[in-house]
Amino acid sequence: MTAQVDRTAGAAGVAGAAEAAGAGRAARAPGTVRRRVLVGAAALLMLTGGATIAHGAADGTDGAPAPDGGGHAAHSTGTGTGTGEAGPVGGASRSGGFYMRADGVFSPPGSFVPSDALTYDTALVPAAARIEITQYADRTSHRVGTRLRGLVPNRAYGMHVHTSPCAADPASAGPHYQHRASATADPVNEVWLDFRTDRNGNGEAEARHEWGFRDGGARSVIVHDAQGGAGKRVACFTVPFSS
């Protein structure tokens, strides 16, 4: 008699546990679906383009890395604009230094998901190639750097900072940014980031000057098909440079 009561209680306990587990799975299901939807949306954004931007202090005392440290002070991947592109996230530096990082994925003008990185020649700058721009400034120096991934291997490219944002027309980015107005183009008075890709199609460059940008004067970088002061405009990236 006692054994039978124990078995009945055990069966009821098993049934209750199974019922509770089923309820737990049901309760978790909506959250699981939401997570899958979010992961899918993130994957779509990575495939179709967009940009992320980070701003922060550059002295290493406020949680931000030094400019050669390979990291960044803050990172945002919000989609408040509806384009998958992040707004700036900032912080003041006690030393007066400044660090900015912006990155994007190239796509042709008029793509389904708009991007701040535009390719006008997909043979030289394929869709889904990536670009990163960094800017570092303190009381004595100003640096602008770039890293690119997924271009044509073992090829020379030109790159300069330009005065206006990118648009479907390559000419919309305006002329080279110049520290002092001049009829000639040179890397001392302008920001040149010419580079050569390696066997994997990756390249990088850095320009250093004692002067910084005027407020609102520098708005983009243009990738050219040749190094030097000119060349066909094959890609453009709108960058939130700071003065």
Short mmCIF file of C-alpha atoms in Angstrom, two decimals:
data_model
loop_
_atom_site.label_atom_id
_atom_site.label_comp_id
_atom_site.label_asym_id
_atom_site.label_seq_id
_atom_site.Cartn_x
_atom_site.Cartn_y
_atom_site.Cartn_z
CA MET A 1 0.00 0.00 0.00
CA THR A 2 2.76 2.39 0.89
CA ALA A 3 4.72 1.52 -2.25
CA GLN A 4 1.67 2.23 -4.43
CA VAL A 5 1.16 5.66 -2.85
CA ASP A 6 4.82 6.47 -3.48
CA ARG A 7 4.54 5.46 -7.13
CA THR A 8 1.42 7.56 -7.62
CA ALA A 9 3.09 10.56 -6.04
CA GLY A 10 6.17 10.03 -8.20
CA ALA A 11 4.07 9.85 -11.37
CA ALA A 12 2.25 13.02 -10.42
CA GLY A 13 5.59 14.67 -9.76
CA VAL A 14 6.91 13.63 -13.18
CA ALA A 15 3.75 14.85 -14.89
CA GLY A 16 3.97 18.14 -13.03
CA ALA A 17 7.62 18.58 -13.98
CA ALA A 18 6.85 17.86 -17.64
CA GLU A 19 3.97 20.33 -17.57
CA ALA A 20 6.22 22.99 -15.97
CA ALA A 21 8.95 22.37 -18.54
CA GLY A 22 6.43 22.76 -21.36
CA ALA A 23 5.19 25.99 -19.86
CA GLY A 24 8.78 27.20 -19.54
CA ARG A 25 9.42 26.47 -23.19
CA ALA A 26 6.26 28.28 -24.18
CA ALA A 27 7.24 31.28 -22.07
CA ARG A 28 10.67 31.38 -23.64
CA ALA A 29 9.47 30.97 -27.23
CA PRO A 30 8.60 34.62 -27.94
CA GLY A 31 11.99 35.77 -26.65
CA THR A 32 13.73 33.17 -28.80
CA VAL A 33 11.83 34.37 -31.86
CA ARG A 34 12.76 37.98 -31.11
CA ARG A 35 16.43 37.06 -30.76
CA ARG A 36 16.35 35.22 -34.09
CA VAL A 37 14.73 38.20 -35.81
CA LEU A 38 17.36 40.56 -34.38
CA VAL A 39 20.20 38.28 -35.45
CA GLY A 40 18.72 38.07 -38.94
CA ALA A 41 18.40 41.85 -39.16
CA ALA A 42 22.01 42.29 -38.04
CA ALA A 43 23.21 39.82 -40.67
CA LEU A 44 21.25 41.67 -43.37
CA LEU A 45 22.79 44.97 -42.32
CA MET A 46 26.33 43.53 -42.45
CA LEU A 47 25.74 42.15 -45.93
CA THR A 48 24.13 45.24 -47.42
CA GLY A 49 26.32 47.99 -46.03
CA GLY A 50 26.16 50.82 -43.54
CA ALA A 51 28.56 52.61 -41.26
CA THR A 52 29.45 52.80 -37.62
CA ILE A 53 31.03 55.77 -35.91
CA ALA A 54 32.87 56.15 -32.65
CA HIS A 55 34.19 59.25 -30.92
CA GLY A 56 36.14 59.57 -27.72
CA ALA A 57 39.08 60.90 -25.76
CA ALA A 58 42.56 60.22 -27.10
CA ASP A 59 44.79 60.46 -24.07
CA GLY A 60 44.15 56.98 -22.68
CA THR A 61 43.03 58.39 -19.31
CA ASP A 62 39.29 58.33 -19.99
CA GLY A 63 39.03 54.74 -21.15
CA ALA A 64 40.04 55.47 -24.75
CA PRO A 65 43.05 53.84 -26.41
CA ALA A 66 46.01 55.63 -27.88
CA PRO A 67 45.66 56.20 -31.65
CA ASP A 68 47.95 53.30 -32.49
CA GLY A 69 46.24 50.89 -30.10
CA GLY A 70 43.83 49.47 -32.65
CA GLY A 71 40.69 50.07 -30.58
CA HIS A 72 38.24 52.85 -29.97
CA ALA A 73 36.69 54.67 -27.08
CA ALA A 74 33.03 54.08 -27.85
CA HIS A 75 31.04 52.18 -30.43
CA SER A 76 27.45 52.50 -31.53
CA THR A 77 25.46 50.41 -33.96
CA GLY A 78 22.11 52.11 -33.54
CA THR A 79 19.66 52.46 -36.40
CA GLY A 80 17.93 55.66 -35.40
CA THR A 81 18.21 57.07 -38.92
CA GLY A 82 16.66 54.00 -40.48
CA THR A 83 19.81 53.39 -42.56
CA GLY A 84 21.75 51.17 -40.21
CA GLU A 85 24.30 53.93 -39.65
CA ALA A 86 25.29 55.05 -36.20
CA GLY A 87 25.30 58.54 -34.78
CA PRO A 88 28.36 59.91 -33.00
CA VAL A 89 29.13 58.95 -29.43
CA GLY A 90 31.48 61.37 -27.70
CA GLY A 91 33.44 62.20 -24.59
CA ALA A 92 35.69 65.02 -23.46
CA SER A 93 39.41 64.46 -22.94
CA ARG A 94 41.15 65.98 -19.96
CA SER A 95 44.35 66.40 -22.00
CA GLY A 96 42.60 68.12 -24.89
CA GLY A 97 43.13 65.17 -27.25
CA PHE A 98 40.48 63.88 -29.66
CA TYR A 99 39.95 60.50 -31.32
CA MET A 100 37.39 59.56 -33.97
CA ARG A 101 36.82 56.32 -35.82
CA ALA A 102 34.34 55.73 -38.65
CA ASP A 103 33.92 52.62 -40.76
CA GLY A 104 31.67 51.64 -43.63
CA VAL A 105 30.84 48.98 -46.20
CA PHE A 106 30.89 50.10 -49.82
CA SER A 107 27.75 49.77 -51.93
CA PRO A 108 26.71 51.36 -55.24
CA PRO A 109 24.58 54.52 -55.16
CA GLY A 110 20.87 53.71 -54.90
CA SER A 111 21.37 50.39 -53.10
CA PHE A 112 18.47 48.96 -51.09
CA VAL A 113 20.18 49.88 -47.80
CA PRO A 114 21.81 53.34 -48.11
CA SER A 115 25.44 53.65 -47.05
CA ASP A 116 27.86 56.49 -46.36
CA ALA A 117 30.44 54.48 -48.34
CA LEU A 118 29.75 54.55 -52.09
CA THR A 119 31.55 52.71 -54.88
CA TYR A 120 31.40 54.16 -58.38
CA ASP A 121 33.54 51.40 -59.96
CA THR A 122 32.86 47.93 -58.56
CA ALA A 123 35.75 46.47 -60.56
CA LEU A 124 38.20 48.52 -58.49
CA VAL A 125 36.20 48.90 -55.25
CA PRO A 126 33.84 45.91 -55.02
CA ALA A 127 30.54 46.13 -53.20
CA ALA A 128 31.02 44.87 -49.62
CA ALA A 129 34.64 46.11 -49.51
CA ARG A 130 35.29 47.89 -46.21
CA ILE A 131 36.87 51.16 -45.17
CA GLU A 132 37.90 52.60 -41.82
CA ILE A 133 38.97 56.19 -41.16
CA THR A 134 40.55 57.39 -37.92
CA GLN A 135 41.35 60.91 -36.81
CA TYR A 136 43.56 61.85 -33.88
CA ALA A 137 44.41 65.37 -32.75
CA ASP A 138 46.11 66.89 -29.75
CA ARG A 139 47.86 70.18 -29.05
CA THR A 140 50.80 69.46 -31.35
CA SER A 141 49.76 67.04 -34.08
CA HIS A 142 46.91 65.92 -36.32
CA ARG A 143 46.72 62.44 -37.85
CA VAL A 144 44.28 60.90 -40.30
CA GLY A 145 44.57 57.17 -41.01
CA THR A 146 42.77 54.65 -43.19
CA ARG A 147 42.45 50.89 -43.51
CA LEU A 148 40.67 49.18 -46.41
CA ARG A 149 39.71 45.56 -46.96
CA GLY A 150 38.50 43.65 -50.01
CA LEU A 151 39.95 45.74 -52.87
CA VAL A 152 41.91 44.55 -55.92
CA PRO A 153 45.10 42.79 -54.75
CA ASN A 154 48.54 44.30 -55.39
CA ARG A 155 47.24 47.58 -56.76
CA ALA A 156 48.05 51.23 -56.09
CA TYR A 157 45.21 53.60 -55.16
CA GLY A 158 45.09 57.31 -54.39
CA MET A 159 43.03 58.82 -51.58
CA HIS A 160 42.46 62.38 -50.37
CA VAL A 161 40.24 64.19 -47.88
CA HIS A 162 37.58 66.23 -49.71
CA THR A 163 35.39 69.16 -48.75
CA SER A 164 31.82 67.85 -49.22
CA PRO A 165 29.81 64.70 -48.46
CA CYS A 166 29.46 61.84 -50.94
CA ALA A 167 26.53 61.53 -53.33
CA ALA A 168 25.56 59.54 -56.42
CA ASP A 169 27.60 61.96 -58.55
CA PRO A 170 31.32 61.50 -57.71
CA ALA A 171 31.91 65.23 -58.27
CA SER A 172 29.58 66.07 -55.35
CA ALA A 173 32.41 65.52 -52.85
CA GLY A 174 34.04 68.74 -54.06
CA PRO A 175 37.78 69.45 -54.30
CA HIS A 176 40.62 68.36 -52.02
CA TYR A 177 40.61 69.89 -48.57
CA GLN A 178 43.44 72.44 -48.40
CA HIS A 179 44.97 74.02 -45.33
CA ARG A 180 45.69 77.15 -47.35
CA ALA A 181 44.03 77.97 -50.67
CA SER A 182 46.32 76.95 -53.51
CA ALA A 183 46.08 76.29 -57.24
CA THR A 184 48.28 73.20 -56.90
CA ALA A 185 47.77 69.90 -55.09
CA ASP A 186 50.42 68.60 -52.70
CA PRO A 187 50.52 66.36 -49.60
CA VAL A 188 51.91 69.10 -47.36
CA ASN A 189 48.91 71.40 -47.82
CA GLU A 190 46.36 68.58 -48.20
CA VAL A 191 45.61 65.20 -46.61
CA TRP A 192 46.83 62.43 -48.90
CA LEU A 193 46.28 58.79 -47.99
CA ASP A 194 47.68 56.99 -51.05
CA PHE A 195 48.15 53.26 -50.45
CA ARG A 196 48.96 49.98 -52.14
CA THR A 197 47.01 46.80 -51.44
CA ASP A 198 48.63 43.52 -50.49
CA ARG A 199 47.91 40.11 -52.02
CA ASN A 200 44.63 39.98 -50.08
CA GLY A 201 43.40 43.35 -51.35
CA ASN A 202 44.02 45.13 -48.04
CA GLY A 203 45.77 48.48 -47.64
CA GLU A 204 46.40 51.25 -45.14
CA ALA A 205 47.96 54.69 -44.85
CA GLU A 206 48.36 57.60 -42.45
CA ALA A 207 48.94 61.33 -42.96
CA ARG A 208 50.39 63.63 -40.26
CA HIS A 209 50.28 67.42 -40.10
CA GLU A 210 50.80 70.16 -37.56
CA TRP A 211 47.50 71.75 -38.58
CA GLY A 212 43.91 70.52 -38.18
CA PHE A 213 40.69 70.92 -40.16
CA ARG A 214 38.55 74.03 -40.23
CA ASP A 215 35.09 73.58 -38.74
CA GLY A 216 32.94 71.81 -41.36
CA GLY A 217 35.67 72.07 -43.99
CA ALA A 218 36.46 68.34 -44.35
CA ARG A 219 33.52 66.02 -45.04
CA SER A 220 34.69 62.93 -46.94
CA VAL A 221 37.48 60.86 -48.43
CA ILE A 222 37.70 59.95 -52.11
CA VAL A 223 39.43 56.81 -53.41
CA HIS A 224 41.10 57.39 -56.79
CA ASP A 225 42.23 54.88 -59.39
CA ALA A 226 45.77 56.31 -59.37
CA GLN A 227 48.14 57.81 -56.83
CA GLY A 228 49.15 61.46 -56.84
CA GLY A 229 47.13 64.63 -56.99
CA ALA A 230 44.40 63.48 -59.36
CA GLY A 231 42.80 60.38 -60.87
CA LYS A 232 39.36 58.96 -61.55
CA ARG A 233 37.04 58.95 -58.50
CA VAL A 234 36.17 55.31 -57.89
CA ALA A 235 34.72 55.45 -54.35
CA CYS A 236 33.73 57.90 -51.62
CA PHE A 237 33.12 57.74 -47.86
CA THR A 238 31.37 60.51 -45.91
CA VAL A 239 33.28 61.03 -42.64
CA PRO A 240 32.35 63.17 -39.60
CA PHE A 241 35.77 64.84 -39.30
CA SER A 242 36.25 67.14 -36.34
CA SER A 243 37.92 70.54 -36.42
#
